[in-house]
């Protein structure tokens, strides 16, 4: 890890930052999701205002061999608009909860974006040529007087400035009573699932007017509700397998071949509670905020409030690895409950080779855990480290006792600066880290 | 379960002497375990009731808070403290503390935007729905008082633990019903009325609103029931009132 020396440690450098410099954050600009596409060439972000911004990596410059291409804005579009549910007299937020890319099949790119209620399939295509030389129209589009047409010609394509167009191709609506928290595309690339607090639906990408309900944990009597679905994902290789996590810290793996309604899990992953750490907040901090399969499909990672756990799909009774993200917060749980920070939903991600996992924390810190070397590092996303190719200095939080130089004490942490969304390039050591309204891109130092 | 809040602080029982010892043994000026637990309970109930006016409350958060409340309730039942009548002064003290920490815990951004405006229209509309269905039941148990105890001018009186446990459970349950879709019976509720005094932030927090009608969900007893206003302008008046409140908060 950075700073620790050793040949295999990555040294992370600042590459770019996107977004307003202002400290005064407009609510609509708050980033709510970040996702690389399958090749890593495109990076999509969604925000609270319902917009999607896609960045594209420049082709590598042969002369600048010490850095990879920069990400520049490729397309911006309004994915979701605020809606009003008249029956309940409630607004439906336009905030983009998740974006998932489809693998590229032709020249166009496709992604799914979702807010609380509606999922949309967007097609992003390039146009760099346009037809010229129409017979019946002038160049500006006005129709010619047909009597002035004396010859005929074949229109030809001429180059034009690149235009990137986004158009909604499918709208999957009215299938969720509760708020959608996850979407996941199946490895068959034909179907996908969407999960809300109590139900999971299976869709076909071509069919918008119906979906199959595959999980329903809504109790007959809502008074008995004690557990909700917090995240769901399809297995990367097995198209009949998916997992969903719950607010009680359990993960259920389901096989769609077993039955139409997968209410009975094939596997239940749950770690027994540590009785010495029991408190009134135990359940809340055990609630899983994110679940991600490894690229290999052999492992899955879960994020709860204080830790990241790696599970082997073959072992249900406990995780194979547990990494503490910010254990120093355990003694502050009451305050974090009071100010609602305890309900923050942090995401986590794998690197391309499944050897390192990353997740966010407070004070604009983010953490990486190397599964092989068992080393971890804390880095900060801050405009102070703004110069390109500046190596990030590892940060340290002082939990108690005497604070060393350069350490930060727990009480000085800024709990309004939280990194909930991070993404790792599928192939390279390039990471995208979202603070409240800024997107940071870091790369490893290339020598 | 010994170290709920502060390591090394023994759990309290009713023995006064042990209280003193425990206090001395712990760090000075730390409230007793019971007081902390009570405060956590109050805080949780207030959290369950406060929700954004126009946007649905987060179901996951509500479920987690409700489960926490249940845990506290169970422990208090086992303890026997569920039956304890607390003094009014304790109630007032924890209310003040509750209010002040609530304000301190809000981010400056939220304060500037006046975002966390406690507004009860959504809940209360839904509770009207429940009230219509459960009015006969709740009327009979209207005398018992539930949390937030400190928002009520009197104390957390328990008539008998079983019944109150039931009421408590019912209040939790009714909170959950509000988070679900409205039932078809709620058509008349769409036309029922909203008391504008809901939107008076000060009044709500100081709990001075009198109960004009009893029989609602017990935990919302302190928030007065709907009075008659024009039904069609419900949404608009909600929005206007919200704007008004935000204006006040932002200007202050």
Tab-separated table of C-alpha atoms in Angstrom, chain A:
chain	number	residue	atom	x	y	z
A	1	UNK	CA	0.000	0.000	0.000
A	2	UNK	CA	1.113	3.535	-0.562
A	3	UNK	CA	3.923	4.706	1.617
A	4	UNK	CA	4.632	1.353	3.142
A	5	UNK	CA	7.363	0.508	0.729
A	6	UNK	CA	7.720	-2.874	-0.850
A	7	UNK	CA	7.685	-3.743	-4.498
A	8	UNK	CA	4.059	-4.670	-4.779
A	9	UNK	CA	2.592	-1.702	-2.995
A	10	UNK	CA	0.633	0.719	-5.056
A	11	UNK	CA	1.394	4.379	-4.804
A	12	UNK	CA	-1.746	6.320	-5.498
A	13	UNK	CA	-1.510	9.688	-7.194
A	14	UNK	CA	-4.021	12.389	-7.736
A	15	UNK	CA	-5.166	12.522	-11.320
A	16	UNK	CA	-8.277	14.658	-11.664
A	17	UNK	CA	-11.154	16.154	-9.761
A	18	UNK	CA	-14.549	16.956	-11.274
A	19	UNK	CA	-17.227	19.185	-9.896
A	20	UNK	CA	-17.658	22.586	-8.334
A	21	UNK	CA	-14.960	24.030	-6.128
A	22	UNK	CA	-17.504	25.695	-3.895
A	23	UNK	CA	-17.935	24.594	-0.377
A	24	UNK	CA	-21.544	25.543	-0.742
A	25	UNK	CA	-22.947	22.389	-2.220
A	26	UNK	CA	-26.072	22.542	-4.329
A	27	UNK	CA	-28.258	19.637	-3.321
A	28	UNK	CA	-28.833	18.544	-6.893
A	29	UNK	CA	-25.090	18.134	-7.418
A	30	UNK	CA	-24.641	15.550	-4.704
A	31	UNK	CA	-23.206	12.463	-6.355
A	32	UNK	CA	-25.276	9.400	-5.635
A	33	UNK	CA	-23.632	6.686	-7.719
A	34	UNK	CA	-20.392	6.007	-9.616
A	35	UNK	CA	-19.758	3.182	-12.068
A	36	UNK	CA	-17.110	2.256	-14.629
A	37	UNK	CA	-18.256	0.422	-17.734
A	38	UNK	CA	-16.924	-3.024	-18.616
A	39	UNK	CA	-13.891	-1.759	-20.473
A	40	UNK	CA	-13.177	1.064	-18.078
A	41	UNK	CA	-13.182	3.571	-20.880
A	42	UNK	CA	-16.351	5.201	-19.609
A	43	UNK	CA	-17.153	6.368	-16.108
A	44	UNK	CA	-20.727	7.286	-15.229
A	45	UNK	CA	-21.951	9.278	-12.261
A	46	UNK	CA	-25.509	9.927	-11.154
A	47	UNK	CA	-26.568	12.747	-8.893
A	48	UNK	CA	-29.388	13.807	-6.672
A	49	UNK	CA	-30.790	16.033	-9.373
A	50	UNK	CA	-31.477	13.047	-11.594
A	51	UNK	CA	-28.634	13.743	-14.009
A	52	UNK	CA	-26.146	11.289	-15.416
A	53	UNK	CA	-22.692	12.485	-16.419
A	54	UNK	CA	-20.482	10.152	-18.409
A	55	UNK	CA	-16.727	10.687	-18.659
A	56	UNK	CA	-14.596	9.103	-21.320
A	57	UNK	CA	-10.966	8.245	-21.016
A	58	UNK	CA	-8.699	9.825	-23.591
A	59	UNK	CA	-6.785	7.510	-25.797
A	60	UNK	CA	-3.368	6.986	-24.296
A	61	UNK	CA	-0.909	9.514	-25.446
A	62	UNK	CA	2.249	7.809	-26.630
A	63	UNK	CA	4.393	10.745	-25.636
A	64	UNK	CA	2.974	10.904	-22.137
A	65	UNK	CA	3.837	7.429	-21.072
A	66	UNK	CA	3.841	8.288	-17.416
A	67	UNK	CA	0.149	8.743	-17.129
A	68	UNK	CA	-2.948	7.171	-18.446
A	69	UNK	CA	-5.563	9.029	-20.374
A	70	UNK	CA	-7.636	11.599	-18.597
A	71	UNK	CA	-11.355	11.338	-18.177
A	72	UNK	CA	-13.321	14.104	-19.838
A	73	UNK	CA	-17.011	14.748	-20.071
A	74	UNK	CA	-18.515	12.628	-22.805
A	75	UNK	CA	-22.226	13.018	-22.265
A	76	UNK	CA	-24.600	14.644	-19.796
A	77	UNK	CA	-28.295	14.005	-19.696
A	78	UNK	CA	-31.274	14.244	-17.421
A	79	UNK	CA	-32.199	10.676	-16.639
A	80	UNK	CA	-35.018	11.087	-14.155
A	81	UNK	CA	-37.299	13.956	-13.302
A	82	UNK	CA	-39.013	14.572	-9.983
A	83	UNK	CA	-42.470	13.086	-9.903
A	84	UNK	CA	-45.399	13.441	-7.638
A	85	UNK	CA	-47.382	10.480	-6.405
A	86	UNK	CA	-50.848	11.943	-6.140
A	87	UNK	CA	-52.323	9.037	-4.259
A	88	UNK	CA	-49.885	9.288	-1.410
A	89	UNK	CA	-49.233	13.010	-1.730
A	90	UNK	CA	-45.553	12.302	-1.823
A	91	UNK	CA	-42.721	13.309	-4.068
A	92	UNK	CA	-40.757	10.677	-5.855
A	93	UNK	CA	-37.167	11.783	-5.773
A	94	UNK	CA	-35.284	12.001	-9.020
A	95	UNK	CA	-32.043	11.010	-7.322
A	96	UNK	CA	-30.218	8.315	-9.268
A	97	UNK	CA	-29.708	5.431	-6.894
A	98	UNK	CA	-27.744	3.133	-9.166
A	99	UNK	CA	-26.247	2.949	-12.637
A	100	UNK	CA	-25.259	-0.330	-14.246
A	101	UNK	CA	-23.626	-0.650	-17.664
A	102	UNK	CA	-24.478	-3.291	-20.183
A	103	UNK	CA	-21.571	-4.902	-21.976
A	104	UNK	CA	-21.002	-3.303	-25.326
A	105	UNK	CA	-22.458	-5.178	-28.267
A	106	UNK	CA	-22.264	-2.586	-31.015
A	107	UNK	CA	-21.179	0.977	-31.529
A	108	UNK	CA	-23.619	2.322	-28.965
A	109	UNK	CA	-23.340	2.058	-25.196
A	110	UNK	CA	-26.228	1.092	-22.956
A	111	UNK	CA	-26.769	1.649	-19.290
A	112	UNK	CA	-29.535	1.172	-16.778
A	113	UNK	CA	-30.212	3.976	-14.346
A	114	UNK	CA	-32.753	3.939	-11.577
A	115	UNK	CA	-34.341	6.235	-9.045
A	116	UNK	CA	-36.626	5.069	-6.224
A	117	UNK	CA	-39.367	3.811	-8.503
A	118	UNK	CA	-38.422	3.662	-12.176
A	119	UNK	CA	-35.593	2.043	-14.108
A	120	UNK	CA	-34.570	3.350	-17.515
A	121	UNK	CA	-32.437	1.859	-20.232
A	122	UNK	CA	-30.410	4.572	-21.948
A	123	UNK	CA	-28.648	4.321	-25.265
A	124	UNK	CA	-25.631	6.526	-25.686
A	125	UNK	CA	-24.503	6.819	-29.282
A	126	UNK	CA	-22.080	8.919	-31.212
A	127	UNK	CA	-22.785	10.860	-34.280
A	128	UNK	CA	-19.824	12.204	-36.214
A	129	UNK	CA	-21.224	12.328	-39.713
A	130	UNK	CA	-24.254	13.900	-41.163
A	131	UNK	CA	-25.939	13.635	-44.513
A	132	UNK	CA	-25.622	16.599	-46.814
A	133	UNK	CA	-26.987	17.356	-50.209
A	134	UNK	CA	-30.656	16.655	-49.882
A	135	UNK	CA	-32.751	17.262	-52.913
A	136	UNK	CA	-35.838	18.620	-51.268
A	137	UNK	CA	-34.333	20.457	-48.307
A	138	UNK	CA	-31.886	23.301	-47.983
A	139	UNK	CA	-28.883	22.836	-45.768
A	140	UNK	CA	-30.632	24.653	-42.943
A	141	UNK	CA	-33.630	22.354	-43.146
A	142	UNK	CA	-36.100	24.547	-44.967
A	143	UNK	CA	-37.977	22.874	-47.700
A	144	UNK	CA	-37.148	23.908	-51.204
A	145	UNK	CA	-39.687	24.886	-53.711
A	146	UNK	CA	-39.995	21.704	-55.790
A	147	UNK	CA	-40.135	23.673	-58.973
A	148	UNK	CA	-36.570	24.851	-58.429
A	149	UNK	CA	-35.232	21.328	-58.358
A	150	UNK	CA	-33.701	20.702	-61.723
A	151	UNK	CA	-31.220	17.955	-60.995
A	152	UNK	CA	-31.085	15.066	-58.598
A	153	UNK	CA	-28.142	14.070	-56.492
A	154	UNK	CA	-27.416	11.442	-53.907
A	155	UNK	CA	-26.902	12.854	-50.421
A	156	UNK	CA	-23.494	12.066	-48.973
A	157	UNK	CA	-22.213	11.766	-45.422
A	158	UNK	CA	-19.798	14.434	-44.397
A	159	UNK	CA	-17.917	14.606	-41.131
A	160	UNK	CA	-19.239	16.799	-38.379
A	161	UNK	CA	-18.247	17.620	-34.820
A	162	UNK	CA	-18.777	14.666	-32.595
A	163	UNK	CA	-22.153	14.659	-30.978
A	164	UNK	CA	-23.021	12.215	-28.227
A	165	UNK	CA	-26.699	11.518	-27.886
A	166	UNK	CA	-28.464	9.805	-25.052
A	167	UNK	CA	-31.940	8.476	-25.596
A	168	UNK	CA	-34.177	6.456	-23.327
A	169	UNK	CA	-34.922	3.162	-24.999
A	170	UNK	CA	-36.944	1.433	-22.302
A	171	UNK	CA	-38.738	2.613	-19.235
A	172	UNK	CA	-39.470	0.005	-16.580
A	173	UNK	CA	-42.020	1.580	-14.326
A	174	UNK	CA	-44.731	0.803	-11.815
A	175	UNK	CA	-43.260	-2.389	-10.484
A	176	UNK	CA	-42.002	-1.218	-7.125
A	177	UNK	CA	-44.040	-0.097	-4.178
A	178	UNK	CA	-40.972	0.548	-2.070
A	179	UNK	CA	-37.734	2.327	-2.850
A	180	UNK	CA	-35.408	0.621	-5.307
A	181	UNK	CA	-31.965	0.146	-3.793
A	182	UNK	CA	-30.267	-2.117	-6.350
A	183	UNK	CA	-30.221	-3.157	-9.965
A	184	UNK	CA	-28.050	-5.915	-11.322
A	185	UNK	CA	-27.645	-7.212	-14.845
A	186	UNK	CA	-27.604	-10.956	-15.304
A	187	UNK	CA	-24.697	-12.721	-16.973
A	188	UNK	CA	-27.075	-13.714	-19.748
A	189	UNK	CA	-27.214	-10.007	-20.663
A	190	UNK	CA	-30.900	-10.381	-21.343
A	191	UNK	CA	-32.408	-10.063	-17.922
A	192	UNK	CA	-31.777	-7.992	-14.846
A	193	UNK	CA	-33.087	-7.711	-11.327
A	194	UNK	CA	-34.296	-4.705	-9.391
A	195	UNK	CA	-34.619	-4.799	-5.624
A	196	UNK	CA	-36.571	-2.561	-3.295
A	197	UNK	CA	-36.936	-2.757	0.481
A	198	UNK	CA	-39.221	-5.755	0.408
A	199	UNK	CA	-39.252	-7.262	-3.061
A	200	UNK	CA	-37.000	-8.250	-5.928
A	201	UNK	CA	-38.227	-8.300	-9.511
A	202	UNK	CA	-36.756	-9.945	-12.570
A	203	UNK	CA	-37.044	-8.108	-15.868
A	204	UNK	CA	-36.254	-8.809	-19.456
A	205	UNK	CA	-34.460	-5.898	-21.046
A	206	UNK	CA	-36.839	-5.929	-23.991
A	207	UNK	CA	-40.072	-6.103	-22.029
A	208	UNK	CA	-41.243	-3.155	-20.019
A	209	UNK	CA	-44.818	-3.928	-19.223
A	210	UNK	CA	-44.228	-6.790	-16.862
A	211	UNK	CA	-41.699	-8.301	-14.540
A	212	UNK	CA	-41.493	-11.417	-12.404
A	213	UNK	CA	-41.428	-11.109	-8.680
A	214	UNK	CA	-38.729	-13.448	-7.431
A	215	UNK	CA	-38.380	-12.436	-3.785
A	216	UNK	CA	-41.043	-11.058	-1.510
A	217	UNK	CA	-40.333	-10.597	2.166
A	218	UNK	CA	-43.262	-8.390	2.902
A	219	UNK	CA	-45.101	-9.831	5.885
A	220	UNK	CA	-48.846	-10.283	5.613
A	221	UNK	CA	-49.130	-7.945	8.522
A	222	UNK	CA	-46.861	-4.927	8.174
A	223	UNK	CA	-46.788	-4.688	11.927
A	224	UNK	CA	-44.537	-7.719	11.898
A	225	UNK	CA	-41.953	-6.105	9.672
A	226	UNK	CA	-38.514	-6.289	11.228
A	227	UNK	CA	-36.189	-6.797	8.290
A	228	UNK	CA	-35.747	-5.221	4.871
A	229	UNK	CA	-33.698	-5.954	1.773
A	230	UNK	CA	-30.737	-3.631	1.505
A	231	UNK	CA	-28.891	-4.795	-1.635
A	232	UNK	CA	-29.014	-7.483	-4.301
A	233	UNK	CA	-26.735	-8.711	-7.060
A	234	UNK	CA	-26.583	-11.404	-9.697
A	235	UNK	CA	-23.694	-13.825	-9.677
A	236	UNK	CA	-21.175	-12.779	-12.355
A	237	UNK	CA	-21.093	-16.187	-14.026
A	238	UNK	CA	-24.077	-18.217	-12.949
A	239	UNK	CA	-27.185	-16.779	-14.506
A	240	UNK	CA	-29.577	-18.456	-12.117
A	241	UNK	CA	-27.888	-17.316	-8.924
A	242	UNK	CA	-28.241	-14.062	-7.063
A	243	UNK	CA	-27.785	-12.800	-3.520
A	244	UNK	CA	-29.590	-10.261	-1.413
A	245	UNK	CA	-28.562	-8.730	1.873
A	246	UNK	CA	-30.733	-7.573	4.729
A	247	UNK	CA	-30.871	-4.997	7.472
A	248	UNK	CA	-30.169	-7.739	9.995
A	249	UNK	CA	-26.770	-8.531	8.545
A	250	UNK	CA	-27.710	-11.675	6.659
A	251	UNK	CA	-27.067	-12.552	3.032
A	252	UNK	CA	-29.232	-15.016	1.199
A	253	UNK	CA	-28.145	-16.771	-1.944
A	254	UNK	CA	-30.984	-17.901	-4.143
A	255	UNK	CA	-31.220	-20.147	-7.146
A	256	UNK	CA	-33.958	-19.244	-9.583
A	257	UNK	CA	-34.121	-22.791	-10.837
A	258	UNK	CA	-35.371	-23.995	-7.470
A	259	UNK	CA	-38.706	-22.230	-7.654
A	260	UNK	CA	-40.411	-19.283	-9.229
A	261	UNK	CA	-40.577	-17.364	-5.980
A	262	UNK	CA	-37.211	-17.547	-4.292
A	263	UNK	CA	-38.404	-16.932	-0.778
A	264	UNK	CA	-36.511	-19.930	0.441
A	265	UNK	CA	-32.831	-19.356	0.163
A	266	UNK	CA	-30.317	-21.896	-1.006
A	267	UNK	CA	-27.706	-20.528	1.354
A	268	UNK	CA	-27.842	-18.180	4.294
A	269	UNK	CA	-24.686	-16.323	5.205
A	270	UNK	CA	-24.599	-14.942	8.699
A	271	UNK	CA	-21.879	-14.427	11.232
A	272	UNK	CA	-22.845	-15.117	14.837
A	273	UNK	CA	-22.856	-11.992	16.949
A	274	UNK	CA	-19.940	-11.246	19.226
A	275	UNK	CA	-21.548	-11.093	22.658
A	276	UNK	CA	-18.848	-8.875	24.097
A	277	UNK	CA	-19.695	-6.161	21.611
A	278	UNK	CA	-23.417	-6.289	22.078
A	279	UNK	CA	-25.280	-3.013	22.470
A	280	UNK	CA	-28.537	-1.430	21.455
A	281	UNK	CA	-26.818	-0.443	18.236
A	282	UNK	CA	-25.640	-3.917	17.313
A	283	UNK	CA	-28.404	-4.555	14.866
A	284	UNK	CA	-28.117	-1.195	13.185
A	285	UNK	CA	-24.407	-1.527	12.609
A	286	UNK	CA	-24.811	-5.059	11.343
A	287	UNK	CA	-27.162	-3.887	8.604
A	288	UNK	CA	-25.467	-4.528	5.278
A	289	UNK	CA	-25.253	-1.500	3.033
A	290	UNK	CA	-23.660	-3.123	-0.006
A	291	UNK	CA	-22.920	-6.561	-1.402
A	292	UNK	CA	-20.583	-7.227	-4.334
A	293	UNK	CA	-19.433	-10.443	-5.926
A	294	UNK	CA	-15.777	-10.796	-6.766
A	295	UNK	CA	-15.006	-10.850	-10.468
A	296	UNK	CA	-14.186	-14.523	-10.156
A	297	UNK	CA	-17.553	-15.297	-8.609
A	298	UNK	CA	-15.958	-17.314	-5.849
A	299	UNK	CA	-16.303	-14.668	-3.149
A	300	UNK	CA	-18.642	-11.906	-2.180
A	301	UNK	CA	-17.980	-8.821	-0.119
A	302	UNK	CA	-20.399	-7.140	2.258
A	303	UNK	CA	-20.158	-3.739	3.895
A	304	UNK	CA	-21.762	-3.045	7.221
A	305	UNK	CA	-21.318	0.127	9.231
A	306	UNK	CA	-17.925	-0.608	10.729
A	307	UNK	CA	-16.420	-3.344	8.603
A	308	UNK	CA	-15.975	-5.055	5.274
A	309	UNK	CA	-16.356	-8.824	5.161
A	310	UNK	CA	-15.308	-11.266	2.491
A	311	UNK	CA	-17.355	-14.439	2.252
A	312	UNK	CA	-16.499	-17.644	0.496
A	313	UNK	CA	-19.670	-18.815	-1.212
A	314	UNK	CA	-18.947	-22.287	0.050
A	315	UNK	CA	-18.943	-21.275	3.697
A	316	UNK	CA	-22.061	-19.851	5.241
A	317	UNK	CA	-21.331	-19.642	8.896
A	318	UNK	CA	-18.732	-16.911	8.898
A	319	UNK	CA	-16.759	-14.664	6.566
A	320	UNK	CA	-13.265	-15.715	5.539
A	321	UNK	CA	-11.880	-12.216	6.000
A	322	UNK	CA	-12.998	-9.214	8.010
A	323	UNK	CA	-11.496	-5.753	7.701
A	324	UNK	CA	-12.229	-2.957	10.149
A	325	UNK	CA	-12.936	0.258	8.345
A	326	UNK	CA	-13.212	2.662	11.261
A	327	UNK	CA	-13.378	0.710	14.483
A	328	UNK	CA	-12.688	3.932	16.404
A	329	UNK	CA	-16.309	4.858	15.791
A	330	UNK	CA	-17.582	2.009	17.935
A	331	UNK	CA	-17.440	4.113	21.064
A	332	UNK	CA	-19.266	6.945	19.314
A	333	UNK	CA	-22.259	4.991	18.128
A	334	UNK	CA	-24.703	6.868	20.306
A	335	UNK	CA	-23.723	10.212	18.828
A	336	UNK	CA	-23.718	8.749	15.360
A	337	UNK	CA	-27.194	7.456	15.995
A	338	UNK	CA	-28.308	10.840	17.189
A	339	UNK	CA	-27.067	12.635	14.087
A	340	UNK	CA	-28.233	9.812	11.806
A	341	UNK	CA	-24.762	9.047	10.510
A	342	UNK	CA	-25.193	5.491	11.697
A	343	UNK	CA	-27.617	5.012	8.835
A	344	UNK	CA	-25.144	6.061	6.154
A	345	UNK	CA	-24.902	3.455	3.436
A	346	UNK	CA	-21.319	2.949	2.354
A	347	UNK	CA	-20.534	1.008	-0.780
A	348	UNK	CA	-17.508	-1.170	-1.450
A	349	UNK	CA	-15.700	-2.440	-4.513
A	350	UNK	CA	-13.131	-4.943	-5.731
A	351	UNK	CA	-10.137	-4.235	-7.917
A	352	UNK	CA	-9.923	-6.040	-11.227
A	353	UNK	CA	-7.914	-8.964	-9.901
A	354	UNK	CA	-9.936	-9.327	-6.676
A	355	UNK	CA	-6.808	-8.796	-4.615
A	356	UNK	CA	-7.714	-5.424	-3.089
A	357	UNK	CA	-11.004	-4.096	-1.792
A	358	UNK	CA	-11.917	-0.468	-1.205
A	359	UNK	CA	-14.558	1.393	0.725
A	360	UNK	CA	-15.242	4.905	1.979
A	361	UNK	CA	-15.364	6.499	5.394
A	362	UNK	CA	-15.804	9.945	6.956
A	363	UNK	CA	-13.675	13.076	6.670
A	364	UNK	CA	-13.337	12.260	2.958
A	365	UNK	CA	-11.184	9.297	3.868
A	366	UNK	CA	-11.306	6.054	1.958
A	367	UNK	CA	-9.704	2.757	2.817
A	368	UNK	CA	-8.115	-0.034	0.846
A	369	UNK	CA	-7.369	-3.529	2.084
A	370	UNK	CA	-4.886	-5.770	0.339
A	371	UNK	CA	-6.134	-9.309	0.786
A	372	UNK	CA	-2.759	-10.872	0.064
A	373	UNK	CA	-0.411	-8.758	2.111
A	374	UNK	CA	-3.080	-7.996	4.742
A	375	UNK	CA	-1.948	-4.390	4.673
A	376	UNK	CA	-4.384	-1.534	4.619
A	377	UNK	CA	-4.154	2.148	3.920
A	378	UNK	CA	-6.264	5.225	4.550
A	379	UNK	CA	-6.199	7.965	1.937
A	380	UNK	CA	-7.975	11.275	1.667
A	381	UNK	CA	-9.820	12.830	-1.242
A	382	UNK	CA	-9.106	16.475	-0.856
A	383	UNK	CA	-8.354	19.410	-3.068
A	384	UNK	CA	-5.224	20.043	-1.089
A	385	UNK	CA	-3.499	17.211	-2.893
A	386	UNK	CA	-4.376	18.763	-6.181
A	387	UNK	CA	-1.278	18.515	-8.237
A	388	UNK	CA	-1.285	15.785	-10.826
A	389	UNK	CA	0.970	12.893	-9.967
A	390	UNK	CA	1.191	13.988	-6.353
A	391	UNK	CA	1.485	10.806	-4.373
A	392	UNK	CA	-1.201	10.597	-1.723
A	393	UNK	CA	0.054	10.468	1.786
A	394	UNK	CA	-1.478	7.814	3.987
A	395	UNK	CA	-3.682	9.212	6.740
A	396	UNK	CA	-4.145	7.938	10.232
A	397	UNK	CA	-6.863	8.428	12.775
A	398	UNK	CA	-5.854	8.498	16.385
A	399	UNK	CA	-8.449	6.581	18.327
A	400	UNK	CA	-7.393	7.480	21.802
A	401	UNK	CA	-4.459	8.601	23.808
A	402	UNK	CA	-1.754	10.844	22.623
A	403	UNK	CA	-2.165	12.061	19.113
A	404	UNK	CA	0.950	11.790	17.036
A	405	UNK	CA	1.937	14.392	14.534
A	406	UNK	CA	-0.074	14.139	11.306
A	407	UNK	CA	-2.710	12.022	12.953
A	408	UNK	CA	-6.285	13.169	13.219
A	409	UNK	CA	-8.262	12.612	16.363
A	410	UNK	CA	-11.660	11.036	16.116
A	411	UNK	CA	-13.334	14.150	17.446
A	412	UNK	CA	-11.955	16.276	14.633
A	413	UNK	CA	-13.390	14.092	11.930
A	414	UNK	CA	-15.904	15.808	9.722
A	415	UNK	CA	-18.927	13.551	9.557
A	416	UNK	CA	-20.510	15.626	6.838
A	417	UNK	CA	-17.704	14.691	4.493
A	418	UNK	CA	-18.516	11.119	3.714
A	419	UNK	CA	-17.353	8.942	0.871
A	420	UNK	CA	-20.208	6.589	0.152
A	421	UNK	CA	-19.469	5.745	-3.492
A	422	UNK	CA	-16.244	4.427	-4.933
A	423	UNK	CA	-15.408	2.526	-8.092
A	424	UNK	CA	-12.351	0.694	-9.391
A	425	UNK	CA	-11.445	0.437	-13.057
A	426	UNK	CA	-12.023	-3.162	-14.189
A	427	UNK	CA	-8.516	-3.579	-15.519
A	428	UNK	CA	-6.208	-0.803	-14.389
A	429	UNK	CA	-5.293	0.771	-11.111
A	430	UNK	CA	-7.539	3.748	-11.612
A	431	UNK	CA	-10.129	4.575	-8.994
A	432	UNK	CA	-13.025	7.001	-8.866
A	433	UNK	CA	-13.958	8.327	-5.450
A	434	UNK	CA	-17.011	10.521	-4.896
A	435	UNK	CA	-17.106	13.045	-2.101
A	436	UNK	CA	-20.335	14.941	-1.586
A	437	UNK	CA	-20.264	16.788	-4.873
A	438	UNK	CA	-16.858	16.126	-6.342
A	439	UNK	CA	-15.505	13.165	-8.218
A	440	UNK	CA	-11.828	12.368	-7.669
A	441	UNK	CA	-9.858	10.160	-9.975
A	442	UNK	CA	-6.658	8.616	-8.697
A	443	UNK	CA	-4.170	6.445	-10.536
A	444	UNK	CA	-1.222	4.430	-9.493
A	445	UNK	CA	2.141	5.970	-10.077
A	446	UNK	CA	3.589	4.699	-13.298
A	447	UNK	CA	7.343	4.709	-13.366
